[in-house]
Each structure stands twice: as C-alpha cells, then as structure tokens.
C-alpha cells in the first residue's frame, strides 16, 4: 500500500462510518493526509483524519478515531491500528504489505519521473489566491520566493501566475543582508534565498562555497543526485539494471520518498519552499547512508537484492531532481 492507497482506505472507512450512522457529518472530506508517524507515534503510517472530522461530527477526536479504527482493522494488509495523542490513527502494515508498498512506491516514481508528487489538490483555489504581484524594484529574494511559490502551486494543479494587477497577492520576505548575486553562483544563490523560511535571514555565502557534504547542504543534495546517476552507469557496466524485486532495507529512504507528495503539497499550500529544501536534505542524507549497498562487491554477482537497491537509488535520484527543479536549482549528473 502506498500513502495514496492508504488515504483512499481511510476515506472508505470514513464513508462506511457515515453510512452506518456512527459519524454524523454532512460532507466527507475529499482527501485525508497519510504520513509517517511523528514523535510519540508508532507504526508505519499515521493520519489525523479523526481530528479533521471531530468538529463536523461533534465528537471528541479520540472517539472518532475509535470509530474509524474499528473499520480499519479488517482491511487486508493492515496488521494493527493504534490511537495516539489527541486522536491520531497509527497504522502498522503486515510485513508482506510493506514489501509490496516499496515496490509500488518505486514504480510510482518511475512512472511519473520528476513530476512524482505533482497533483491537482489545489486546482480549485480561487483566483485571488493564485495571482501574485511583484512590485517594481522587488529585491532578489522576493523575486525568487514569488516565482518558486508559483511553481509549487502549479505542481499541485493551481493556475498560479505573476501579474501586475493591484489586487494580486504580495508575498513578504526578509531582504538579503549582503549582495547575494555578487557572492554566489546561480544554484547557490537560489539555495541561499529559498532554504531559510521567508522571515529568516538568507544563508551566509561562505558555507555554500565549500565542496564538502558536512558544511554545505546544497552540495550534499546535488552530490546525492550525482551519486544516484553514477550508480546507474556503474550498474550498466556490470550488466544489470534496477528492478524492485524484494524489500530493500532502507526504511529512512523509503519514508522520505513516500513523504515527497505530501511535502510538495504542504510547501505549495503554505508558500514555503523551505519545506521542500529541508525535505531534499533529509532525502539526500538517507540516500547517502544507503548507497554503498547498491553495487555488488568483490566477486559478488548482481542479485535480486542489488537490482532492488538500484531501482530504489534511481527513484531517489528522480525525486531529488524533481525537487531541485521546482526550486530552480540544477541536478548535475556528475560532480
């Protein structure tokens, strides 16, 4: 089960509860968010659907969660459903289901390419929410932020654009405290401007000029992408390609790839490119901790495990490339 599959599964449980009369709500939400459990949670996935429905149902969130839990326990592939905190539902998948979820996730990334995570969730936003004004003389950061927010909104189906209409929205960002254009090249410049939240200072230039993973998060992300492409080239030289045939032991990387669609949606909805940048850093770190297992060593011959790891590495590179593109940063094949 992918997060999208689980979202539909939870929605079906909601509809069953409404149909049974266990929840008295006038409208079932069009979607629910399924994401990795936060601190204090458990299981493989979590959803705040019960908190979302508590108000309309006029019931405490934990009571709504119990209603939904009863209807999720009989779903094939779900091993346990726990209620944590104020009413979060935590879902634990059966082992075979986790392997299938990884296979479907990698297939989903491969099918959509750099557009993995794009959707139409914001396609019905009113026009006044998707038209943006860049005032005359806008500084470099405000320009970068506005154009990036437009790109993020478009990735989620919103017809966003920049125009000069006085009624259009204007974003706000703390101006740079140094001449970013003079100090940094195009990629580092975009990262310095977009990586911090709009109300925070832009990143200092010196760390972004260092070609080391420890000191330069942008280099880490671009290096991770380049490594994923190098692994594909090396595997081709060894005569094998990627195919997700068995579960790869890479829970952090699988989680990062699965979270990518919800991160894109949140970044678009909150006009927050920094959320995407942080997610790319986490994805790169997870990939770099895994990538040494991809290729055969010594006299080893390529196995199903190697093919599965290579497919996952390829998916990681695809997600990094797609995210960097939305930020206006290049994804090099070589570094």
Coordinates of C-alpha atoms in Angstrom, one line a residue, residues 31-324:
X31 CA -9.0 13.7 0.9
X32 CA -7.1 12.8 4.1
X33 CA -3.4 13.0 4.7
X34 CA -1.4 9.9 5.5
X35 CA 2.2 10.5 6.5
X36 CA 5.0 9.0 8.6
X37 CA 4.3 9.0 12.4
X38 CA 5.6 12.0 14.2
X39 CA 7.3 11.9 17.6
X40 CA 5.3 9.9 20.1
X41 CA 3.6 7.9 17.3
X42 CA 4.0 4.3 16.2
X43 CA 3.5 2.0 13.3
X44 CA 4.3 2.6 9.6
X45 CA 1.9 5.4 8.8
X46 CA -0.4 7.9 10.6
X47 CA -3.4 10.1 9.8
X48 CA -5.1 13.0 11.5
X49 CA -8.5 12.1 9.9
X50 CA -10.2 11.8 13.3
X51 CA -9.1 15.3 14.3
X52 CA -10.3 16.5 10.9
X53 CA -13.7 15.0 11.4
X54 CA -14.2 15.7 15.2
X55 CA -15.7 19.2 14.7
X56 CA -18.2 18.3 12.0
X57 CA -19.1 15.1 13.9
X58 CA -19.5 17.0 17.2
X59 CA -17.5 14.2 18.9
X60 CA -14.1 14.1 20.8
X61 CA -11.3 13.2 18.3
X62 CA -10.4 10.0 20.2
X63 CA -14.0 8.8 19.9
X64 CA -13.9 9.5 16.2
X65 CA -10.6 7.7 16.0
X66 CA -12.1 4.6 17.7
X67 CA -15.0 4.6 15.2
X68 CA -12.5 4.6 12.3
X69 CA -10.2 2.1 14.0
X70 CA -13.0 -0.5 14.1
X71 CA -13.4 -0.1 10.3
X72 CA -9.7 -0.3 9.5
X73 CA -8.8 -3.4 11.5
X74 CA -10.5 -5.7 8.9
X75 CA -8.6 -4.2 5.9
X76 CA -6.3 -6.7 4.2
X77 CA -2.7 -5.7 4.7
X78 CA -3.2 -3.7 7.9
X79 CA -1.9 -5.5 11.0
X80 CA -2.6 -3.0 13.7
X81 CA -4.3 0.3 14.3
X82 CA -3.3 2.3 17.3
X83 CA -4.7 5.6 18.6
X84 CA -2.1 8.1 20.0
X85 CA -2.1 11.6 21.3
X86 CA -5.3 13.6 20.8
X87 CA -6.6 11.2 18.2
X88 CA -4.0 10.2 15.6
X89 CA -4.5 6.8 13.9
X90 CA -1.3 4.9 13.6
X91 CA -1.3 2.1 11.0
X92 CA 1.0 -0.9 11.0
X93 CA 1.2 -2.8 7.8
X94 CA 1.8 -6.6 7.5
X95 CA 5.4 -7.5 6.5
X96 CA 4.4 -8.6 3.0
X97 CA 2.4 -5.5 2.6
X98 CA 5.4 -3.3 3.4
X99 CA 7.4 -5.0 0.6
X100 CA 4.6 -4.5 -1.8
X101 CA 4.4 -0.9 -0.7
X102 CA 8.0 -0.4 -1.6
X103 CA 7.6 -1.9 -5.0
X104 CA 4.5 0.2 -5.7
X105 CA 6.3 3.3 -4.5
X106 CA 9.3 2.8 -6.8
X107 CA 7.0 2.0 -9.7
X108 CA 5.1 5.2 -9.0
X109 CA 8.3 7.3 -9.0
X110 CA 9.5 5.7 -12.2
X111 CA 6.2 6.2 -14.0
X112 CA 5.9 9.9 -13.1
X113 CA 9.6 10.8 -13.2
X114 CA 10.5 14.3 -11.9
X115 CA 6.7 15.0 -11.7
X116 CA 6.3 12.4 -9.0
X117 CA 4.3 14.2 -6.2
X118 CA 2.5 16.6 -8.6
X119 CA -1.2 16.6 -8.4
X120 CA -4.4 18.6 -8.6
X121 CA -5.3 19.1 -4.9
X122 CA -5.1 22.9 -5.2
X123 CA -6.8 23.1 -8.6
X124 CA -9.9 24.7 -7.2
X125 CA -8.3 27.6 -5.3
X126 CA -10.0 30.9 -6.1
X127 CA -8.2 33.2 -8.5
X128 CA -7.3 35.8 -5.8
X129 CA -5.2 33.1 -4.0
X130 CA -3.1 32.2 -7.1
X131 CA -2.3 35.6 -8.6
X132 CA 0.8 37.3 -7.3
X133 CA 2.3 40.8 -7.6
X134 CA 5.9 41.6 -7.8
X135 CA 6.3 45.3 -7.0
X136 CA 8.7 47.4 -9.0
X137 CA 12.1 47.2 -7.5
X138 CA 11.5 43.9 -5.7
X139 CA 14.7 42.5 -4.3
X140 CA 16.3 39.3 -5.4
X141 CA 14.9 37.2 -2.6
X142 CA 11.3 38.3 -3.1
X143 CA 11.6 37.6 -6.8
X144 CA 13.0 34.1 -6.1
X145 CA 10.3 33.4 -3.5
X146 CA 7.4 34.5 -5.6
X147 CA 8.4 32.6 -8.7
X148 CA 9.1 29.4 -6.7
X149 CA 5.8 29.6 -4.9
X150 CA 4.1 29.9 -8.3
X151 CA 6.0 26.8 -9.5
X152 CA 4.9 24.9 -6.3
X153 CA 1.3 25.9 -6.7
X154 CA 1.3 24.8 -10.3
X155 CA 2.7 21.5 -9.3
X156 CA -0.5 21.0 -7.3
X157 CA -2.8 22.0 -10.1
X158 CA -3.4 25.7 -9.2
X159 CA -3.3 28.1 -12.2
X160 CA -0.8 30.3 -10.4
X161 CA 0.9 33.3 -12.1
X162 CA 2.7 36.5 -11.5
X163 CA 0.9 39.6 -12.9
X164 CA 0.8 43.3 -12.2
X165 CA -2.8 43.6 -11.1
X166 CA -3.1 45.7 -7.9
X167 CA -5.5 43.1 -6.4
X168 CA -2.9 40.3 -6.7
X169 CA -1.3 38.9 -3.6
X170 CA 2.1 40.1 -2.5
X171 CA 4.5 37.8 -0.6
X172 CA 6.9 39.1 2.1
X173 CA 10.4 38.1 2.8
X174 CA 13.3 39.5 4.9
X175 CA 15.6 41.3 2.4
X176 CA 19.2 39.9 2.0
X177 CA 21.8 41.3 4.3
X178 CA 24.5 41.1 1.6
X179 CA 24.9 41.1 -2.2
X180 CA 23.8 37.5 -2.9
X181 CA 24.1 37.9 -6.7
X182 CA 27.7 39.1 -6.4
X183 CA 28.8 36.5 -3.9
X184 CA 27.2 33.3 -5.3
X185 CA 26.6 31.4 -8.5
X186 CA 23.1 30.7 -9.7
X187 CA 22.4 27.4 -7.8
X188 CA 24.0 28.5 -4.5
X189 CA 22.1 31.9 -4.9
X190 CA 18.7 30.2 -5.1
X191 CA 19.5 27.9 -2.2
X192 CA 20.7 30.8 0.0
X193 CA 17.4 32.7 -0.8
X194 CA 14.9 29.8 -0.6
X195 CA 16.3 27.4 2.0
X196 CA 15.5 29.6 5.1
X197 CA 11.9 30.4 5.9
X198 CA 10.9 33.8 4.4
X199 CA 11.0 35.5 7.8
X200 CA 14.6 34.3 8.5
X201 CA 17.9 35.7 7.2
X202 CA 19.2 34.3 3.9
X203 CA 22.1 31.8 4.3
X204 CA 25.6 33.2 4.5
X205 CA 27.7 32.7 1.4
X206 CA 30.8 31.1 2.8
X207 CA 29.3 27.6 3.6
X208 CA 27.7 27.4 0.2
X209 CA 31.1 27.8 -1.5
X210 CA 32.5 24.7 0.3
X211 CA 32.6 21.5 -1.7
X212 CA 32.0 19.2 1.3
X213 CA 28.9 17.4 2.5
X214 CA 29.3 18.3 6.1
X215 CA 29.4 22.0 5.6
X216 CA 27.2 22.6 2.5
X217 CA 23.7 21.1 2.4
X218 CA 23.2 22.2 -1.2
X219 CA 26.4 20.2 -2.2
X220 CA 25.0 17.2 -0.3
X221 CA 21.8 17.3 -2.2
X222 CA 23.4 17.7 -5.6
X223 CA 26.1 15.2 -4.7
X224 CA 23.4 12.6 -3.8
X225 CA 21.8 13.1 -7.2
X226 CA 25.1 12.7 -9.0
X227 CA 25.8 9.5 -7.0
X228 CA 22.5 8.0 -8.0
X229 CA 23.3 8.6 -11.6
X230 CA 26.8 7.2 -11.2
X231 CA 25.3 4.0 -9.7
X232 CA 23.2 3.6 -12.8
X233 CA 26.2 4.0 -15.0
X234 CA 28.3 1.6 -12.9
X235 CA 25.5 -1.0 -12.9
X236 CA 25.2 -0.8 -16.6
X237 CA 28.9 -1.5 -16.9
X238 CA 28.3 -4.6 -14.7
X239 CA 25.4 -5.7 -17.0
X240 CA 22.4 -5.2 -14.8
X241 CA 19.5 -2.7 -14.3
X242 CA 17.2 -1.8 -11.5
X243 CA 14.0 -3.8 -10.7
X244 CA 12.4 -3.7 -7.3
X245 CA 12.0 -7.4 -6.7
X246 CA 12.4 -7.7 -2.9
X247 CA 12.2 -5.4 0.1
X248 CA 15.2 -3.1 0.4
X249 CA 16.5 -2.5 3.9
X250 CA 16.3 1.3 3.7
X251 CA 13.4 2.5 5.9
X252 CA 14.5 6.1 6.1
X253 CA 14.9 6.5 2.3
X254 CA 11.6 4.7 1.5
X255 CA 9.9 7.0 4.1
X256 CA 11.5 10.1 2.5
X257 CA 10.3 9.1 -1.0
X258 CA 6.8 8.3 0.2
X259 CA 6.6 11.6 2.0
X260 CA 7.5 13.6 -1.1
X261 CA 4.0 14.2 -2.4
X262 CA 2.7 15.5 1.0
X263 CA 5.8 17.7 1.4
X264 CA 5.1 19.3 -2.1
X265 CA 1.5 19.9 -1.2
X266 CA 2.4 21.5 2.1
X267 CA 5.1 23.6 0.6
X268 CA 2.6 24.9 -2.0
X269 CA -0.2 25.4 0.4
X270 CA 1.9 27.4 2.9
X271 CA 4.0 29.2 0.3
X272 CA 7.1 27.6 1.9
X273 CA 9.9 26.5 -0.5
X274 CA 12.0 26.0 2.7
X275 CA 9.9 22.9 3.5
X276 CA 10.9 21.3 0.2
X277 CA 14.5 22.2 0.6
X278 CA 14.7 20.6 4.1
X279 CA 13.0 17.5 2.7
X280 CA 15.5 17.3 -0.1
X281 CA 18.3 17.5 2.5
X282 CA 16.7 14.6 4.5
X283 CA 16.2 12.6 1.3
X284 CA 19.9 13.1 0.3
X285 CA 21.1 12.1 3.8
X286 CA 19.0 8.9 3.7
X287 CA 20.2 8.0 0.3
X288 CA 23.9 8.6 1.0
X289 CA 23.6 6.4 4.1
X290 CA 22.2 3.6 1.8
X291 CA 24.0 4.0 -1.5
X292 CA 27.1 1.9 -0.5
X293 CA 24.9 -1.2 -0.5
X294 CA 23.7 -0.9 -4.1
X295 CA 26.5 -2.4 -6.2
X296 CA 28.0 -5.9 -5.8
X297 CA 31.3 -6.1 -4.0
X298 CA 34.4 -8.2 -4.9
X299 CA 33.3 -11.4 -6.7
X300 CA 29.6 -11.0 -5.9
X301 CA 27.3 -11.3 -8.9
X302 CA 24.3 -9.0 -9.3
X303 CA 21.3 -10.4 -7.4
X304 CA 17.6 -9.5 -6.8
X305 CA 18.8 -7.5 -3.8
X306 CA 21.2 -5.5 -5.9
X307 CA 18.5 -4.9 -8.6
X308 CA 16.1 -3.8 -6.0
X309 CA 18.5 -1.4 -4.3
X310 CA 19.5 0.1 -7.7
X311 CA 15.8 0.7 -8.5
X312 CA 15.4 2.5 -5.2
X313 CA 18.6 4.5 -5.9
X314 CA 17.2 5.5 -9.2
X315 CA 13.9 6.6 -7.6
X316 CA 15.8 8.7 -5.0
X317 CA 17.7 10.5 -7.8
X318 CA 14.5 11.2 -9.6
X319 CA 12.9 12.7 -6.5
X320 CA 15.9 14.8 -5.8
X321 CA 15.9 16.1 -9.5
X322 CA 12.3 16.9 -9.4
X323 CA 12.5 18.8 -6.1
X324 CA 15.6 20.8 -7.2

